[in-house]
Amino acid sequence: MYNVAEVNAEECVAQKGCRLCIMYCPEANCIQLDTSKMKAVIVESRCKGCELCVVVCDAAKHQAIKMVAR
Amino acid sequence: MGKKIQINKEFVDIMPQDYLDLVETGTYESPNRGWKDFGTATELIAEHSLCAGCPESIAFRHIMASIPNPEDTVMVGSTGCTSLVFPMIAVHNIHSLFGNQNAIATGLKRALALRFPDRVKDVIVLAGDGATVDIGLDMTLQSWFRKERFTTICFDNELYANTGGQESGLMQKGFLAKMAPVGKKFEKVRLPEIARESGCDYVAVMTASKPSLVEKVIKQAVLIAREIGPTYIQIYTPCILEIGKQSMEGLQEMRTSEAPGERFKFREFISPEAQSFLDGLAEKKKAEKLAASEATS
Ligand SMILES: Cc1ncc(C[n+]2csc(CCOP(=O)(O)OP(=O)(O)O)c2C)c(N)n1
Ligand code: SF4
Ligand code: SF4
Ligand code: SF4
Ligand SMILES: [Mg+2]
């Protein structure tokens, strides 16, 4: 089992300009901005499951990311 | 698509997708490249083997997004955790024997100036604190004394991470580590002050907690090194593994360590020559903006 991050598009406020998880994810090219929906999306194959995205998203009170088992 | 970075047509169908992405949506030759490209452009780093949540990875991302001239930059690395990332970056780079990085960069910078007299070629050293301050201190200092024109970046995690946590010159006094069980007896070496006294025209001390600040500092350091003299950036990239933090705690560790009075509170030294160069750049930018707004009105 391996934990990866998952964005709940309904809670994500990237359309309002939030980029916190994209800025702070330690892995390159791992969280992308879906420019048609304007939501953050995780590239699961690059996610190391560190949970830093959850920390920064929660701290900003968006609570749009949770860890899921794969 | 940039002119300098292209794929030979014959090879397009056999190149891996990651490579095609770099050429199509990488930010080579983009004059305003920076952290704002994250999420929409292909970054110049591929998957590497640093620990989950390692702040070295965060700093590396911010730096690779910010270097002003990636297509004409050569980076020099050294042994340590950073050397696990270098094979995965899309910028020319040389791995040097542990500690030799500033000597290699010296020869490289001079050779590039002779070989490409009409082209701007930047050289950037990026190495750990063990490589910069302990084993490579001779090479680090000598390059500054000689005013060699390249940027030295030290990823300061205050110990030897890659070999399991031995004491480093940049470790704090009294700190205990797995392979330094009696606690460090000496003060953290004041390398930023030594850099200033040794001839660096620009010195910055920081953490990787703010991508906009990393971008500003990296751009200044590379441009000053290109035109004026040596530059040095010491950036706190805590080894979460060796200081007993969880994978998601690195950012908070950096924020705590840059509070007022803490050892990584942001500070910079700028020589008068470098300052007037920066002032000139700011003037130029202002004039360009004015001209652009006049052209549209
Ligand atoms: C000439 C030489 N001496 C010693 C080593 C063993 N060695 C490998 S990594 C390392 C420590 C690296 O520490 P630092 O530069 O702080 O980088 P970090 O891993 O902390 O990022 C050492 C001593 C080596 N590879 N080569
Ligand atoms: S931090 Fe949260 S709200 Fe902001 S872009 Fe990421 S997922 Fe969306
Ligand atoms: S868990 Fe870590 S690696 Fe995965 S997306 Fe979040 S910040 Fe990135
Ligand atoms: S050992 Fe420390 S510095 Fe090296 S990758 Fe892991 S967390 Fe980062
Ligand atoms: Mg180190």
GROMACS .gro file of C-alpha atoms and ligand atoms in nm:
model
  418
    1MET     CA    1   0.000   0.000   0.000
    2TYR     CA    2   0.115   0.349  -0.083
    3ASN     CA    3  -0.039   0.685   0.008
    4VAL     CA    4  -0.090   0.950  -0.257
    5ALA     CA    5  -0.259   1.288  -0.253
    6GLU     CA    6  -0.597   1.349  -0.415
    7VAL     CA    7  -0.763   1.686  -0.484
    8ASN     CA    8  -1.134   1.732  -0.434
    9ALA     CA    9  -1.213   1.966  -0.722
   10GLU     CA   10  -1.523   2.103  -0.549
   11GLU     CA   11  -1.318   2.234  -0.257
   12CYS     CA   12  -1.014   2.351  -0.458
   13VAL     CA   13  -1.006   2.728  -0.514
   14ALA     CA   14  -0.737   2.741  -0.781
   15GLN     CA   15  -0.979   2.938  -0.998
   16LYS     CA   16  -0.945   3.221  -0.743
   17GLY     CA   17  -0.568   3.215  -0.778
   18CYS     CA   18  -0.461   2.968  -0.509
   19ARG     CA   19  -0.139   2.788  -0.604
   20LEU     CA   20  -0.018   2.684  -0.258
   21CYS     CA   21   0.011   2.310  -0.314
   22ILE     CA   22   0.165   2.364  -0.659
   23MET     CA   23   0.426   2.598  -0.506
   24TYR     CA   24   0.525   2.376  -0.217
   25CYS     CA   25   0.501   2.018  -0.340
   26PRO     CA   26   0.864   1.902  -0.322
   27GLU     CA   27   0.830   1.700  -0.640
   28ALA     CA   28   0.862   1.866  -0.980
   29ASN     CA   29   0.577   1.837  -1.231
   30CYS     CA   30   0.372   1.656  -0.967
   31ILE     CA   31   0.080   1.893  -0.903
   32GLN     CA   32  -0.047   2.051  -1.222
   33LEU     CA   33  -0.304   2.319  -1.287
   34ASP     CA   34  -0.586   2.193  -1.509
   35THR     CA   35  -0.623   2.513  -1.711
   36SER     CA   36  -0.965   2.428  -1.851
   37LYS     CA   37  -1.127   2.354  -1.514
   38MET     CA   38  -0.885   2.575  -1.316
   39LYS     CA   39  -0.829   2.310  -1.050
   40ALA     CA   40  -0.515   2.151  -0.908
   41VAL     CA   41  -0.456   1.790  -1.014
   42ILE     CA   42  -0.205   1.540  -0.879
   43VAL     CA   43   0.011   1.334  -1.111
   44GLU     CA   44  -0.005   1.021  -0.897
   45SER     CA   45   0.298   0.851  -1.047
   46ARG     CA   46   0.517   1.138  -0.924
   47CYS     CA   47   0.362   1.174  -0.577
   48LYS     CA   48   0.579   1.050  -0.288
   49GLY     CA   49   0.300   1.084  -0.035
   50CYS     CA   50   0.473   1.342   0.187
   51GLU     CA   51   0.147   1.524   0.276
   52LEU     CA   52   0.297   1.872   0.257
   53CYS     CA   53   0.026   1.972   0.007
   54VAL     CA   54  -0.237   1.872   0.264
   55VAL     CA   55  -0.064   2.085   0.529
   56VAL     CA   56  -0.051   2.402   0.315
   57CYS     CA   57  -0.403   2.358   0.177
   58ASP     CA   58  -0.548   2.294   0.525
   59ALA     CA   59  -0.356   2.588   0.675
   60ALA     CA   60  -0.528   2.814   0.421
   61LYS     CA   61  -0.861   2.656   0.530
   62HIS     CA   62  -0.940   2.510   0.187
   63GLN     CA   63  -0.919   2.145   0.296
   64ALA     CA   64  -0.927   2.031  -0.065
   65ILE     CA   65  -0.661   1.756  -0.050
   66LYS     CA   66  -0.666   1.422   0.126
   67MET     CA   67  -0.435   1.123   0.121
   68VAL     CA   68  -0.569   0.805  -0.034
   69ALA     CA   69  -0.427   0.452  -0.037
   70ARG     CA   70  -0.320   0.294  -0.363
   71MET     CA   71   0.907   2.679  -2.894
   72GLY     CA   72   1.256   2.814  -2.848
   73LYS     CA   73   1.508   2.822  -3.128
   74LYS     CA   74   1.805   2.701  -2.927
   75ILE     CA   75   1.633   2.389  -2.791
   76GLN     CA   76   1.500   2.169  -3.069
   77ILE     CA   77   1.465   1.801  -3.145
   78ASN     CA   78   1.613   1.665  -3.462
   79LYS     CA   79   1.307   1.573  -3.676
   80GLU     CA   80   1.441   1.222  -3.735
   81PHE     CA   81   1.428   1.150  -3.363
   82VAL     CA   82   1.090   1.294  -3.267
   83ASP     CA   83   0.905   0.961  -3.286
   84ILE     CA   84   1.149   0.779  -3.058
   85MET     CA   85   1.194   1.047  -2.790
   86PRO     CA   86   1.022   0.980  -2.455
   87GLN     CA   87   0.717   1.192  -2.372
   88ASP     CA   88   0.897   1.367  -2.082
   89TYR     CA   89   1.160   1.490  -2.327
   90LEU     CA   90   0.901   1.612  -2.577
   91ASP     CA   91   0.721   1.793  -2.292
   92LEU     CA   92   1.043   1.971  -2.199
   93VAL     CA   93   1.095   2.094  -2.552
   94GLU     CA   94   0.730   2.190  -2.605
   95THR     CA   95   0.643   2.349  -2.271
   96GLY     CA   96   0.977   2.389  -2.089
   97THR     CA   97   1.070   2.750  -2.008
   98TYR     CA   98   1.400   2.776  -2.193
   99GLU     CA   99   1.458   3.119  -2.347
  100SER     CA  100   1.169   3.265  -2.151
  101PRO     CA  101   1.282   3.608  -2.028
  102ASN     CA  102   1.035   3.616  -1.738
  103ARG     CA  103   1.070   3.259  -1.620
  104GLY     CA  104   1.007   3.203  -1.250
  105TRP     CA  105   0.805   3.009  -0.996
  106LYS     CA  106   0.481   3.135  -1.153
  107ASP     CA  107   0.541   2.883  -1.433
  108PHE     CA  108   0.477   2.600  -1.185
  109GLY     CA  109   0.175   2.389  -1.269
  110THR     CA  110   0.148   2.492  -1.633
  111ALA     CA  111   0.501   2.463  -1.779
  112THR     CA  112   0.725   2.156  -1.771
  113GLU     CA  113   0.986   2.198  -1.497
  114LEU     CA  114   1.351   2.125  -1.561
  115ILE     CA  115   1.364   1.841  -1.306
  116ALA     CA  116   1.245   1.482  -1.349
  117GLU     CA  117   1.173   1.223  -1.078
  118HIS     CA  118   1.465   1.175  -0.840
  119SER     CA  119   1.529   0.971  -0.529
  120LEU     CA  120   1.543   1.229  -0.247
  121CYS     CA  121   1.333   1.141   0.058
  122ALA     CA  122   0.959   1.224   0.049
  123GLY     CA  123   0.916   1.583   0.165
  124CYS     CA  124   1.288   1.671   0.155
  125PRO     CA  125   1.331   2.050   0.156
  126GLU     CA  126   1.630   2.008  -0.077
  127SER     CA  127   1.373   1.905  -0.340
  128ILE     CA  128   1.165   2.218  -0.273
  129ALA     CA  129   1.470   2.443  -0.299
  130PHE     CA  130   1.588   2.267  -0.615
  131ARG     CA  131   1.248   2.325  -0.781
  132HIS     CA  132   1.247   2.693  -0.691
  133ILE     CA  133   1.604   2.738  -0.815
  134MET     CA  134   1.555   2.553  -1.143
  135ALA     CA  135   1.247   2.766  -1.215
  136SER     CA  136   1.444   3.086  -1.150
  137ILE     CA  137   1.785   3.061  -1.316
  138PRO     CA  138   1.775   3.330  -1.583
  139ASN     CA  139   1.944   3.151  -1.871
  140PRO     CA  140   1.902   2.772  -1.837
  141GLU     CA  141   1.986   2.693  -2.198
  142ASP     CA  142   2.326   2.860  -2.155
  143THR     CA  143   2.397   2.756  -1.797
  144VAL     CA  144   2.625   2.483  -1.671
  145MET     CA  145   2.576   2.370  -1.313
  146VAL     CA  146   2.845   2.203  -1.105
  147GLY     CA  147   2.741   1.964  -0.831
  148SER     CA  148   2.922   1.766  -0.568
  149THR     CA  149   2.872   1.451  -0.364
  150GLY     CA  150   2.584   1.449  -0.117
  151CYS     CA  151   2.206   1.426  -0.137
  152THR     CA  152   2.200   1.694  -0.409
  153SER     CA  153   2.396   1.462  -0.637
  154LEU     CA  154   2.089   1.238  -0.650
  155VAL     CA  155   1.903   1.519  -0.828
  156PHE     CA  156   2.168   1.633  -1.075
  157PRO     CA  157   2.129   1.340  -1.318
  158MET     CA  158   1.760   1.433  -1.337
  159ILE     CA  159   1.787   1.802  -1.429
  160ALA     CA  160   1.748   1.938  -1.781
  161VAL     CA  161   2.044   2.176  -1.766
  162HIS     CA  162   2.402   2.084  -1.851
  163ASN     CA  163   2.584   1.982  -1.536
  164ILE     CA  164   2.908   1.833  -1.411
  165HIS     CA  165   2.948   1.613  -1.107
  166SER     CA  166   3.276   1.695  -0.935
  167LEU     CA  167   3.472   1.498  -0.680
  168PHE     CA  168   3.351   1.583  -0.330
  169GLY     CA  169   3.479   1.930  -0.240
  170ASN     CA  170   3.628   2.020  -0.579
  171GLN     CA  171   3.322   2.199  -0.713
  172ASN     CA  172   3.453   2.558  -0.702
  173ALA     CA  173   3.781   2.458  -0.866
  174ILE     CA  174   3.596   2.277  -1.146
  175ALA     CA  175   3.364   2.576  -1.189
  176THR     CA  176   3.662   2.810  -1.215
  177GLY     CA  177   3.816   2.620  -1.505
  178LEU     CA  178   3.478   2.573  -1.668
  179LYS     CA  179   3.382   2.941  -1.650
  180ARG     CA  180   3.715   3.047  -1.797
  181ALA     CA  181   3.698   2.786  -2.074
  182LEU     CA  182   3.343   2.886  -2.166
  183ALA     CA  183   3.449   3.252  -2.189
  184LEU     CA  184   3.727   3.156  -2.432
  185ARG     CA  185   3.518   2.913  -2.635
  186PHE     CA  186   3.205   3.132  -2.658
  187PRO     CA  187   3.333   3.491  -2.639
  188ASP     CA  188   3.010   3.632  -2.785
  189ARG     CA  189   2.765   3.435  -2.577
  190VAL     CA  190   2.655   3.468  -2.218
  191LYS     CA  191   2.739   3.148  -2.031
  192ASP     CA  192   2.648   3.121  -1.664
  193VAL     CA  193   2.810   2.877  -1.422
  194ILE     CA  194   2.634   2.784  -1.097
  195VAL     CA  195   2.776   2.562  -0.824
  196LEU     CA  196   2.523   2.384  -0.604
  197ALA     CA  197   2.657   2.168  -0.323
  198GLY     CA  198   2.592   2.065   0.037
  199ASP     CA  199   2.744   2.223   0.346
  200GLY     CA  200   2.995   1.940   0.386
  201ALA     CA  201   3.119   1.996   0.032
  202THR     CA  202   3.121   2.377   0.055
  203VAL     CA  203   3.246   2.444   0.406
  204ASP     CA  204   3.443   2.139   0.517
  205ILE     CA  205   3.606   1.930   0.249
  206GLY     CA  206   3.586   2.196  -0.023
  207LEU     CA  207   3.660   2.504   0.188
  208ASP     CA  208   3.999   2.559   0.024
  209MET     CA  209   3.845   2.557  -0.326
  210THR     CA  210   3.546   2.765  -0.215
  211LEU     CA  211   3.760   3.041  -0.063
  212GLN     CA  212   4.029   3.043  -0.331
  213SER     CA  213   3.766   3.097  -0.601
  214TRP     CA  214   3.632   3.397  -0.408
  215PHE     CA  215   3.979   3.541  -0.346
  216ARG     CA  216   4.038   3.522  -0.723
  217LYS     CA  217   3.700   3.690  -0.787
  218GLU     CA  218   3.587   3.410  -1.017
  219ARG     CA  219   3.262   3.505  -1.183
  220PHE     CA  220   3.016   3.235  -1.089
  221THR     CA  221   2.750   3.170  -0.828
  222THR     CA  222   2.801   2.932  -0.536
  223ILE     CA  223   2.487   2.792  -0.375
  224CYS     CA  224   2.521   2.596  -0.051
  225PHE     CA  225   2.235   2.370   0.053
  226ASP     CA  226   2.289   2.402   0.425
  227ASN     CA  227   2.126   2.117   0.615
  228GLU     CA  228   2.381   2.156   0.894
  229LEU     CA  229   2.519   1.802   0.867
  230TYR     CA  230   2.632   1.527   0.631
  231ALA     CA  231   2.294   1.389   0.533
  232ASN     CA  232   2.394   1.148   0.261
  233THR     CA  233   2.626   0.949   0.486
  234GLY     CA  234   2.395   0.932   0.787
  235GLY     CA  235   2.435   1.247   0.995
  236GLN     CA  236   2.795   1.341   1.074
  237GLU     CA  237   2.899   1.680   1.213
  238SER     CA  238   2.958   1.961   0.966
  239GLY     CA  239   3.119   2.304   1.000
  240LEU     CA  240   2.774   2.455   0.950
  241MET     CA  241   2.615   2.245   1.224
  242GLN     CA  242   2.498   2.446   1.525
  243LYS     CA  243   2.697   2.437   1.847
  244GLY     CA  244   2.568   2.171   2.084
  245PHE     CA  245   2.370   1.984   1.818
  246LEU     CA  246   2.348   1.606   1.851
  247ALA     CA  247   2.326   1.384   1.545
  248LYS     CA  248   2.323   1.010   1.489
  249MET     CA  249   2.690   1.001   1.397
  250ALA     CA  250   2.786   1.296   1.618
  251PRO     CA  251   2.660   1.168   1.952
  252VAL     CA  252   2.853   1.393   2.193
  253GLY     CA  253   2.727   1.721   2.049
  254LYS     CA  254   2.915   1.979   1.846
  255LYS     CA  255   3.171   2.173   2.048
  256PHE     CA  256   3.226   2.465   1.810
  257GLU     CA  257   3.017   2.748   1.670
  258LYS     CA  258   2.848   2.728   1.330
  259VAL     CA  259   3.106   2.862   1.082
  260ARG     CA  260   3.013   3.215   0.975
  261LEU     CA  261   3.054   3.147   0.606
  262PRO     CA  262   2.832   3.434   0.484
  263GLU     CA  263   3.056   3.685   0.666
  264ILE     CA  264   3.367   3.503   0.543
  265ALA     CA  265   3.225   3.518   0.188
  266ARG     CA  266   3.179   3.892   0.213
  267GLU     CA  267   3.534   3.941   0.342
  268SER     CA  268   3.676   3.705   0.081
  269GLY     CA  269   3.556   3.899  -0.221
  270CYS     CA  270   3.194   3.801  -0.287
  271ASP     CA  271   2.995   4.088  -0.434
  272TYR     CA  272   2.665   3.943  -0.326
  273VAL     CA  273   2.582   3.714  -0.033
  274ALA     CA  274   2.238   3.596   0.080
  275VAL     CA  275   2.127   3.378   0.372
  276MET     CA  276   1.778   3.232   0.355
  277THR     CA  277   1.551   2.930   0.361
  278ALA     CA  278   1.346   2.784   0.076
  279SER     CA  279   1.015   2.883   0.235
  280LYS     CA  280   0.923   3.155  -0.018
  281PRO     CA  281   0.957   3.081  -0.389
  282SER     CA  282   0.931   3.450  -0.480
  283LEU     CA  283   1.228   3.535  -0.257
  284VAL     CA  284   1.434   3.242  -0.388
  285GLU     CA  285   1.358   3.362  -0.741
  286LYS     CA  286   1.466   3.718  -0.666
  287VAL     CA  287   1.789   3.612  -0.492
  288ILE     CA  288   1.887   3.357  -0.758
  289LYS     CA  289   1.836   3.605  -1.041
  290GLN     CA  290   2.036   3.875  -0.862
  291ALA     CA  291   2.316   3.634  -0.775
  292VAL     CA  292   2.351   3.496  -1.128
  293LEU     CA  293   2.340   3.839  -1.295
  294ILE     CA  294   2.590   3.990  -1.050
  295ALA     CA  295   2.823   3.691  -1.100
  296ARG     CA  296   2.794   3.740  -1.476
  297GLU     CA  297   2.886   4.110  -1.468
  298ILE     CA  298   3.062   4.195  -1.140
  299GLY     CA  299   3.212   3.914  -0.931
  300PRO     CA  300   3.152   3.601  -0.722
  301THR     CA  301   2.821   3.551  -0.542
  302TYR     CA  302   2.720   3.318  -0.260
  303ILE     CA  303   2.380   3.193  -0.142
  304GLN     CA  304   2.342   2.987   0.175
  305ILE     CA  305   1.999   2.830   0.188
  306TYR     CA  306   1.859   2.625   0.475
  307THR     CA  307   1.729   2.295   0.344
  308PRO     CA  308   1.679   2.096   0.666
  309CYS     CA  309   1.741   1.722   0.647
  310ILE     CA  310   1.407   1.613   0.791
  311LEU     CA  311   1.530   1.255   0.815
  312GLU     CA  312   1.830   1.336   1.035
  313ILE     CA  313   1.660   1.593   1.258
  314GLY     CA  314   1.367   1.361   1.325
  315LYS     CA  315   1.091   1.546   1.144
  316GLN     CA  316   0.800   1.397   0.951
  317SER     CA  317   0.785   1.428   0.574
  318MET     CA  318   0.533   1.716   0.587
  319GLU     CA  319   0.721   1.920   0.852
  320GLY     CA  320   1.007   2.061   0.644
  321LEU     CA  321   0.829   2.383   0.550
  322GLN     CA  322   0.743   2.466   0.911
  323GLU     CA  323   1.104   2.391   1.014
  324MET     CA  324   1.226   2.644   0.756
  325ARG     CA  325   0.972   2.904   0.868
  326THR     CA  326   1.067   2.863   1.233
  327SER     CA  327   1.436   2.900   1.152
  328GLU     CA  328   1.394   3.226   0.963
  329ALA     CA  329   1.203   3.412   1.235
  330PRO     CA  330   1.363   3.733   1.370
  331GLY     CA  331   1.677   3.650   1.568
  332GLU     CA  332   1.702   3.297   1.425
  333ARG     CA  333   2.005   3.178   1.233
  334PHE     CA  334   1.837   3.180   0.890
  335LYS     CA  335   1.665   3.517   0.914
  336PHE     CA  336   1.693   3.658   0.562
  337ARG     CA  337   1.995   3.880   0.515
  338GLU     CA  338   2.205   3.991   0.222
  339PHE     CA  339   2.534   4.176   0.167
  340ILE     CA  340   2.567   4.370  -0.157
  341SER     CA  341   2.894   4.536  -0.257
  342PRO     CA  342   2.872   4.898  -0.380
  343GLU     CA  343   2.959   4.783  -0.735
  344ALA     CA  344   2.687   4.517  -0.727
  345GLN     CA  345   2.439   4.767  -0.582
  346SER     CA  346   2.495   5.019  -0.860
  347PHE     CA  347   2.460   4.735  -1.113
  348LEU     CA  348   2.126   4.635  -0.955
  349ASP     CA  349   2.013   4.999  -0.951
  350GLY     CA  350   2.097   5.020  -1.323
  351LEU     CA  351   1.889   4.708  -1.393
  352ALA     CA  352   1.595   4.851  -1.199
  353GLU     CA  353   1.620   5.180  -1.394
  354LYS     CA  354   1.624   4.991  -1.721
  355LYS     CA  355   1.319   4.788  -1.624
  356LYS     CA  356   1.134   5.103  -1.524
  357ALA     CA  357   1.217   5.270  -1.855
  358GLU     CA  358   1.103   4.960  -2.048
  359LYS     CA  359   0.772   4.953  -1.858
  360LEU     CA  360   0.717   5.322  -1.926
  361ALA     CA  361   0.793   5.277  -2.295
  362ALA     CA  362   0.556   4.979  -2.311
  363SER     CA  363   0.272   5.169  -2.142
  364GLU     CA  364   0.329   5.471  -2.369
  365ALA     CA  365   0.321   5.244  -2.674
  366THR     CA  366  -0.020   5.103  -2.574
  367SER     CA  367  -0.181   5.433  -2.472
  368LIG     C1  368   3.625   1.249  -0.151
  368LIG     C2  369   3.507   1.196  -0.076
  368LIG     N1  370   3.509   1.195   0.059
  368LIG     C3  371   3.404   1.150   0.129
  368LIG     C4  372   3.294   1.101   0.063
  368LIG     C5  373   3.176   1.046   0.143
  368LIG     N2  374   3.061   1.134   0.141
  368LIG     C6  375   2.960   1.120   0.055
  368LIG     S1  376   2.835   1.229   0.079
  368LIG     C7  377   2.916   1.297   0.212
  368LIG     C8  378   2.855   1.407   0.292
  368LIG     C9  379   2.781   1.510   0.214
  368LIG     O1  380   2.742   1.612   0.300
  368LIG     P1  381   2.692   1.749   0.245
  368LIG     O2  382   2.789   1.808   0.149
  368LIG     O3  383   2.654   1.836   0.359
  368LIG     O4  384   2.562   1.711   0.158
  368LIG     P2  385   2.421   1.656   0.211
  368LIG     O5  386   2.421   1.509   0.183
  368LIG     O6  387   2.407   1.692   0.354
  368LIG     O7  388   2.318   1.727   0.127
  368LIG    C10  389   3.040   1.234   0.233
  368LIG    C11  390   3.133   1.267   0.341
  368LIG    C12  391   3.295   1.101  -0.079
  368LIG     N3  392   3.192   1.056  -0.149
  368LIG     N4  393   3.403   1.149  -0.146
  369SF4     S1  394  -0.375   2.444  -0.203
  369SF4    FE1  395  -0.577   2.347  -0.203
  369SF4     S2  396  -0.717   2.507  -0.276
  369SF4    FE2  397  -0.509   2.575  -0.327
  369SF4     S3  398  -0.477   2.504  -0.537
  369SF4    FE3  399  -0.401   2.341  -0.402
  369SF4     S4  400  -0.575   2.202  -0.375
  369SF4    FE4  401  -0.656   2.393  -0.458
  370SF4     S1  402   0.183   1.429  -0.100
  370SF4    FE1  403   0.378   1.538  -0.126
  370SF4     S2  404   0.459   1.461  -0.320
  370SF4    FE2  405   0.241   1.407  -0.315
  370SF4     S3  406   0.139   1.577  -0.419
  370SF4    FE3  407   0.135   1.624  -0.200
  370SF4     S4  408   0.316   1.752  -0.166
  370SF4    FE4  409   0.343   1.648  -0.365
  371SF4     S1  410   1.865   1.224   0.382
  371SF4    FE1  411   1.793   1.428   0.441
  371SF4     S2  412   1.880   1.573   0.290
  371SF4    FE2  413   1.898   1.363   0.207
  371SF4     S3  414   1.715   1.334   0.081
  371SF4    FE3  415   1.665   1.255   0.284
  371SF4     S4  416   1.575   1.428   0.396
  371SF4    FE4  417   1.678   1.511   0.216
  372MG      MG  418   2.469   1.868   0.438
   0.00000   0.00000   0.00000
